[in-house]
């Protein structure tokens, strides 16, 4: 100011601020916001600050004060919409990254999941970086409450202090928009960091529409804490790199005589806010970013979300472990989390990762695992051809323009279209247009899992639903079908944009089916869901026409796909009137790297008042001779049944049950790859127990 001959009053006038605010800057009682700092430099004729060296200022936590009316929230209601499940997280977080892909180029959005276990000194340094001393009283107060969130936090604190272990899960996306916009006003930043139920999706093909998906980030954290580092696709306050903020979701609590409403934010004090304690995002230096484990690998725009204290209840349930008990070997736990992320990405986003012709994939995804900064499991890129070979082949043929009208040879992909009549808006009777969804059918492979399914999706190419095709004639060759609706059918498909909006309105918050929703009723009419039912019926009919075998021909030669998996059973030992024993209704099996058969079986249980005891038996289907019986290396009761001494017990009152098994390779007389598998459910001695 002295060099430019400007006094405090003149500077305040140029900036449109009060003289008192400028005096506060000069006295060191506050600092200008970055946007004001740029204007200060312009007013004083000082060159701009280098973008890679932003001013680092004091950072701390701001906890929202309790409501004056005495209201209390004991957790974020949006987070309760989802379970702490890594598969759900992978689906929702990756969908959000797809929606935020930078469409100024045709490159895919790259998403990387990093599991990182901290212990010892590394954990202590991280706690210091997040100002744990300030947070600890709030965590203790929250954990002392006998509420669901309090119990989860209590388990997270025990994990960190008693076992000296904290699992971080980072979700990075590149070639995305980043958290652009103002700290408080409308924009991507405020929608994610400040608000609930604000989806901020500008593209009709976006997967999300409820603004709930982001809540999975906090639901996956035992500590309710997520840190963010964003590189912006457009400058804000003159900067684009290392925009940091942290958000903590705790229940209502009382600490040192003060009451707090729930959420808290880690940031820089905002001198312009009405409340002097309010914090905002800040432009961090490299050391701060590194200490928070938020260093990004490139300057491509996008965001890194760090979930602190990540856990996976569904994984623990699968292995029969208690999340608050002894989870066994930490290495196995990390490996399970790693593999569940890989499988979830492959199952839900194989289509977005598939390319064909001159069409590039929309997504690239990978998973890696670290321990105290050292690679524990190498980065694993998710390959759609490995996870969904038949479906990927079908979509690739469509993108490349190599489909056929009918299947006559192995490896072909048949294409037809299915009509979707889009209803008029706002309850008006009639049809707004007829969309032609694309149906692709190809032969199934062993790696595809359940056969004779239709996988449906729309413009963002995320799997919305997978359904079984009923009424197939005996002898139908196993197949996989893909239904591309809306913009997934191609931008030149008739009424693609209208179909996209219609189907998006028919999806629940989980985006895992098309059907009746409140949004559909409000936007269209109470009967609009019937158009979706008609689409399903038309799809199944079209599948029948494509896979039906000509009567004069038999399934021989290259076009034949042999079934390697069979469900069998034995009749009840004694008559039981009209009540039949439980029977296998569906079976999914793959051969694992060790050569064992891994199965997931669904059982149809008859209605009755007594439990049943059944023994699952695995046999190998060989070319000649009797079927050899093989032993189970592992047998697990998953749902609505119990396993005791190798016998499955089915209690009354449940119509469906699920169990899983792995065969013992040492009892295989021949390699599994050379055989099929027959599974029988035999009534155990004593019948109903």
mmCIF file of N, CA and C in Angstrom, residues 553-597:
data_model
loop_
_atom_site.group_PDB
_atom_site.id
_atom_site.type_symbol
_atom_site.label_atom_id
_atom_site.label_comp_id
_atom_site.label_asym_id
_atom_site.label_seq_id
_atom_site.Cartn_x
_atom_site.Cartn_y
_atom_site.Cartn_z
ATOM 1 N N UNK A 553 -33.954 -78.683 -36.928
ATOM 2 C CA UNK A 553 -32.531 -78.754 -36.624
ATOM 3 C C UNK A 553 -32.311 -79.113 -35.177
ATOM 4 N N UNK A 554 -31.192 -79.726 -34.910
ATOM 5 C CA UNK A 554 -30.797 -80.040 -33.548
ATOM 6 C C UNK A 554 -29.561 -79.229 -33.189
ATOM 7 N N UNK A 555 -29.364 -78.979 -31.937
ATOM 8 C CA UNK A 555 -28.223 -78.136 -31.523
ATOM 9 C C UNK A 555 -26.905 -78.876 -31.626
ATOM 10 N N UNK A 556 -26.340 -78.926 -32.851
ATOM 11 C CA UNK A 556 -25.065 -79.605 -33.055
ATOM 12 C C UNK A 556 -24.067 -78.630 -33.647
ATOM 13 N N UNK A 557 -22.812 -79.058 -33.701
ATOM 14 C CA UNK A 557 -21.787 -78.263 -34.348
ATOM 15 C C UNK A 557 -21.337 -77.091 -33.502
ATOM 16 N N UNK A 558 -20.770 -76.067 -34.182
ATOM 17 C CA UNK A 558 -20.164 -74.945 -33.470
ATOM 18 C C UNK A 558 -21.185 -74.109 -32.730
ATOM 19 N N UNK A 559 -22.457 -74.150 -33.154
ATOM 20 C CA UNK A 559 -23.454 -73.327 -32.500
ATOM 21 C C UNK A 559 -23.949 -73.885 -31.197
ATOM 22 N N UNK A 560 -23.574 -75.109 -30.878
ATOM 23 C CA UNK A 560 -24.062 -75.719 -29.643
ATOM 24 C C UNK A 560 -23.222 -75.276 -28.456
ATOM 25 N N UNK A 561 -23.895 -74.900 -27.386
ATOM 26 C CA UNK A 561 -23.222 -74.549 -26.133
ATOM 27 C C UNK A 561 -23.685 -75.543 -25.085
ATOM 28 N N UNK A 562 -22.828 -76.460 -24.671
ATOM 29 C CA UNK A 562 -23.233 -77.512 -23.732
ATOM 30 C C UNK A 562 -23.379 -76.952 -22.335
ATOM 31 N N UNK A 563 -24.359 -77.481 -21.595
ATOM 32 C CA UNK A 563 -24.573 -77.082 -20.207
ATOM 33 C C UNK A 563 -23.638 -77.895 -19.318
ATOM 34 N N UNK A 564 -22.922 -77.201 -18.481
ATOM 35 C CA UNK A 564 -21.982 -77.881 -17.594
ATOM 36 C C UNK A 564 -22.454 -77.866 -16.155
ATOM 37 N N UNK A 565 -23.651 -77.370 -15.933
ATOM 38 C CA UNK A 565 -24.148 -77.220 -14.578
ATOM 39 C C UNK A 565 -25.558 -77.752 -14.513
ATOM 40 N N UNK A 566 -25.821 -78.658 -13.575
ATOM 41 C CA UNK A 566 -27.133 -79.262 -13.464
ATOM 42 C C UNK A 566 -27.600 -79.254 -12.020
ATOM 43 N N UNK A 567 -28.933 -79.126 -11.888
ATOM 44 C CA UNK A 567 -29.577 -79.234 -10.585
ATOM 45 C C UNK A 567 -30.314 -80.545 -10.546
ATOM 46 N N UNK A 568 -30.106 -81.300 -9.507
ATOM 47 C CA UNK A 568 -30.752 -82.600 -9.403
ATOM 48 C C UNK A 568 -31.283 -82.769 -7.994
ATOM 49 N N UNK A 569 -31.883 -83.915 -7.727
ATOM 50 C CA UNK A 569 -32.417 -84.165 -6.398
ATOM 51 C C UNK A 569 -32.994 -85.551 -6.294
ATOM 52 N N UNK A 570 -33.333 -85.962 -5.104
ATOM 53 C CA UNK A 570 -33.937 -87.259 -4.869
ATOM 54 C C UNK A 570 -35.305 -87.076 -4.236
ATOM 55 N N UNK A 571 -36.239 -87.960 -4.548
ATOM 56 C CA UNK A 571 -37.555 -87.840 -3.911
ATOM 57 C C UNK A 571 -37.454 -88.102 -2.429
ATOM 58 N N UNK A 572 -38.468 -87.669 -1.709
ATOM 59 C CA UNK A 572 -38.478 -87.860 -0.266
ATOM 60 C C UNK A 572 -38.424 -89.343 0.074
ATOM 61 N N UNK A 573 -37.799 -89.652 1.207
ATOM 62 C CA UNK A 573 -37.649 -91.045 1.621
ATOM 63 C C UNK A 573 -39.008 -91.687 1.874
ATOM 64 N N UNK A 574 -39.960 -90.959 2.405
ATOM 65 C CA UNK A 574 -41.281 -91.494 2.695
ATOM 66 C C UNK A 574 -42.333 -90.500 2.239
ATOM 67 N N UNK A 575 -43.520 -90.959 1.949
ATOM 68 C CA UNK A 575 -44.571 -90.035 1.510
ATOM 69 C C UNK A 575 -44.837 -88.984 2.582
ATOM 70 N N UNK A 576 -45.062 -87.768 2.109
ATOM 71 C CA UNK A 576 -45.350 -86.684 3.039
ATOM 72 C C UNK A 576 -46.609 -85.940 2.607
ATOM 73 N N UNK A 577 -47.576 -86.660 2.091
ATOM 74 C CA UNK A 577 -48.784 -86.010 1.634
ATOM 75 C C UNK A 577 -48.477 -85.105 0.457
ATOM 76 N N UNK A 578 -48.964 -83.915 0.507
ATOM 77 C CA UNK A 578 -48.740 -82.959 -0.581
ATOM 78 C C UNK A 578 -47.536 -82.057 -0.324
ATOM 79 N N UNK A 579 -46.866 -82.239 0.806
ATOM 80 C CA UNK A 579 -45.720 -81.391 1.144
ATOM 81 C C UNK A 579 -44.442 -82.024 0.623
ATOM 82 N N UNK A 580 -43.770 -81.368 -0.305
ATOM 83 C CA UNK A 580 -42.527 -81.863 -0.863
ATOM 84 C C UNK A 580 -41.348 -81.218 -0.145
ATOM 85 N N UNK A 581 -40.205 -81.874 -0.128
ATOM 86 C CA UNK A 581 -39.032 -81.311 0.548
ATOM 87 C C UNK A 581 -38.477 -80.119 -0.220
ATOM 88 N N UNK A 582 -37.605 -79.338 0.406
ATOM 89 C CA UNK A 582 -36.953 -78.230 -0.304
ATOM 90 C C UNK A 582 -36.223 -78.721 -1.542
ATOM 91 N N UNK A 583 -36.177 -77.884 -2.564
ATOM 92 C CA UNK A 583 -35.474 -78.260 -3.782
ATOM 93 C C UNK A 583 -34.653 -77.083 -4.300
ATOM 94 N N UNK A 584 -33.575 -77.420 -5.019
ATOM 95 C CA UNK A 584 -32.732 -76.402 -5.619
ATOM 96 C C UNK A 584 -33.492 -75.731 -6.757
ATOM 97 N N UNK A 585 -33.510 -74.399 -6.729
ATOM 98 C CA UNK A 585 -34.249 -73.660 -7.742
ATOM 99 C C UNK A 585 -33.328 -72.890 -8.682
ATOM 100 N N UNK A 586 -32.130 -72.552 -8.217
ATOM 101 C CA UNK A 586 -31.188 -71.818 -9.059
ATOM 102 C C UNK A 586 -29.779 -72.086 -8.554
ATOM 103 N N UNK A 587 -28.840 -72.091 -9.479
ATOM 104 C CA UNK A 587 -27.468 -72.436 -9.130
ATOM 105 C C UNK A 587 -26.512 -71.610 -9.964
ATOM 106 N N UNK A 588 -25.542 -70.988 -9.282
ATOM 107 C CA UNK A 588 -24.494 -70.227 -9.956
ATOM 108 C C UNK A 588 -23.158 -70.827 -9.567
ATOM 109 N N UNK A 589 -22.306 -71.119 -10.559
ATOM 110 C CA UNK A 589 -21.037 -71.793 -10.248
ATOM 111 C C UNK A 589 -19.931 -71.323 -11.171
ATOM 112 N N UNK A 590 -18.716 -71.260 -10.628
ATOM 113 C CA UNK A 590 -17.517 -70.952 -11.404
ATOM 114 C C UNK A 590 -16.391 -71.840 -10.897
ATOM 115 N N UNK A 591 -15.377 -71.996 -11.715
ATOM 116 C CA UNK A 591 -14.176 -72.729 -11.305
ATOM 117 C C UNK A 591 -13.141 -71.707 -10.854
ATOM 118 N N UNK A 592 -12.685 -71.828 -9.592
ATOM 119 C CA UNK A 592 -11.733 -70.835 -9.087
ATOM 120 C C UNK A 592 -10.312 -71.198 -9.507
ATOM 121 N N UNK A 593 -9.348 -70.312 -9.255
ATOM 122 C CA UNK A 593 -7.970 -70.577 -9.697
ATOM 123 C C UNK A 593 -7.375 -71.872 -9.161
ATOM 124 N N UNK A 594 -7.864 -72.380 -8.018
ATOM 125 C CA UNK A 594 -7.328 -73.630 -7.469
ATOM 126 C C UNK A 594 -7.895 -74.855 -8.164
ATOM 127 N N UNK A 595 -8.895 -74.663 -9.036
ATOM 128 C CA UNK A 595 -9.512 -75.794 -9.715
ATOM 129 C C UNK A 595 -10.753 -76.314 -9.034
ATOM 130 N N UNK A 596 -11.222 -75.646 -7.992
ATOM 131 C CA UNK A 596 -12.423 -76.072 -7.279
ATOM 132 C C UNK A 596 -13.651 -75.414 -7.887
ATOM 133 N N UNK A 597 -14.786 -76.105 -7.753
ATOM 134 C CA UNK A 597 -16.064 -75.503 -8.117
ATOM 135 C C UNK A 597 -16.549 -74.639 -6.951
#
